Coordinates of C-alpha atoms in Angstrom, one line a residue:
X19 CA 2.3 38.1 -18.5
X20 CA 4.8 35.3 -19.0
X21 CA 3.9 31.6 -18.1
X22 CA 6.3 31.9 -15.1
X23 CA 4.7 34.9 -13.8
X24 CA 1.2 33.3 -13.9
X25 CA 2.4 30.1 -12.3
X26 CA 4.2 32.2 -9.6
X27 CA 1.2 34.1 -8.3
X28 CA -1.4 31.2 -7.9
X29 CA -1.9 28.6 -5.6
X30 CA -0.7 26.1 -8.1
X31 CA 2.8 27.4 -7.6
X32 CA 2.8 26.2 -4.0
X33 CA 1.0 22.8 -4.8
X34 CA 4.1 22.2 -7.4
X35 CA 6.7 23.3 -4.8
X36 CA 5.3 21.1 -2.2
X37 CA 5.0 18.2 -4.6
X38 CA 8.8 18.4 -5.7
X39 CA 10.0 18.9 -2.2
X40 CA 8.1 16.0 -1.0
X41 CA 9.1 13.8 -3.9
X42 CA 12.8 14.7 -3.1
X43 CA 12.7 14.3 0.6
X44 CA 10.5 11.5 1.0
X45 CA 12.9 8.6 0.0
X46 CA 15.6 9.6 2.5
X47 CA 13.1 10.1 5.2
X48 CA 11.4 6.5 4.8
X49 CA 15.0 4.9 4.7
X50 CA 15.9 6.0 8.0
X51 CA 16.0 3.4 10.6
X52 CA 13.7 4.1 13.8
X53 CA 15.8 5.7 16.5
X54 CA 14.9 6.3 20.0
X55 CA 16.8 8.2 22.4
X56 CA 17.4 5.1 24.7
X57 CA 18.0 2.7 22.0
X58 CA 21.9 2.9 22.5
X59 CA 21.4 2.2 26.2
X60 CA 19.1 -1.0 25.5
X61 CA 21.9 -2.4 23.1
X62 CA 24.4 -1.6 25.7
X63 CA 22.4 -3.3 28.6
X64 CA 21.7 -6.2 26.4
X65 CA 25.5 -6.6 25.3
X66 CA 26.5 -6.5 29.1
X67 CA 23.7 -9.0 29.9
X68 CA 25.5 -11.5 27.5
X69 CA 28.9 -10.8 28.5
X70 CA 28.1 -11.2 32.3
X71 CA 25.5 -14.1 32.0
X72 CA 23.3 -12.2 34.3
X73 CA 19.9 -12.3 32.9
X74 CA 18.1 -10.9 35.8
X75 CA 19.9 -7.7 36.8
X76 CA 20.2 -5.4 34.0
X77 CA 23.0 -3.0 34.0
X78 CA 24.2 0.0 31.9
X79 CA 27.9 0.3 32.5
X80 CA 28.0 0.5 36.4
X81 CA 24.2 1.5 37.1
X82 CA 21.4 -0.8 37.5
X83 CA 18.9 -0.2 34.8
X84 CA 15.6 -1.8 36.0
X85 CA 13.5 0.8 34.9
X86 CA 11.9 -1.2 32.1
X87 CA 10.7 -5.0 31.9
X88 CA 13.3 -7.3 31.0
X89 CA 11.8 -8.7 28.1
X90 CA 13.1 -6.4 25.4
X91 CA 16.7 -7.0 26.8
X92 CA 16.0 -10.8 26.7
X93 CA 14.7 -10.3 23.0
X94 CA 17.7 -8.3 22.0
X95 CA 20.2 -10.7 23.8
X96 CA 18.8 -13.6 22.0
X97 CA 19.0 -12.0 18.7
X98 CA 22.4 -11.0 19.1
X99 CA 23.2 -14.5 20.4
X100 CA 21.5 -16.1 17.4
X101 CA 22.7 -13.7 14.5
X102 CA 26.1 -12.8 15.5
X103 CA 29.2 -15.0 16.0
X104 CA 31.8 -15.0 18.8
X105 CA 33.7 -11.6 18.9

């Protein structure tokens, strides 16, 4: 019985496979930004808020988007206004 045969038959092979896979995949997983399915809608609504100067009625394209509190849109709009220049 060779060394490879002995390693592939026991639980140590599964542990080694897990560790190799985890160490190869972990750096990419931890570098991904947090993505939410509504993130693009929040960003677009905040952009429209800045363009229209209407900070009360939140719109996403032509649809009113008052489903969530306005605070997150205000924070995004303020951050955009501070950290980006005029387009």
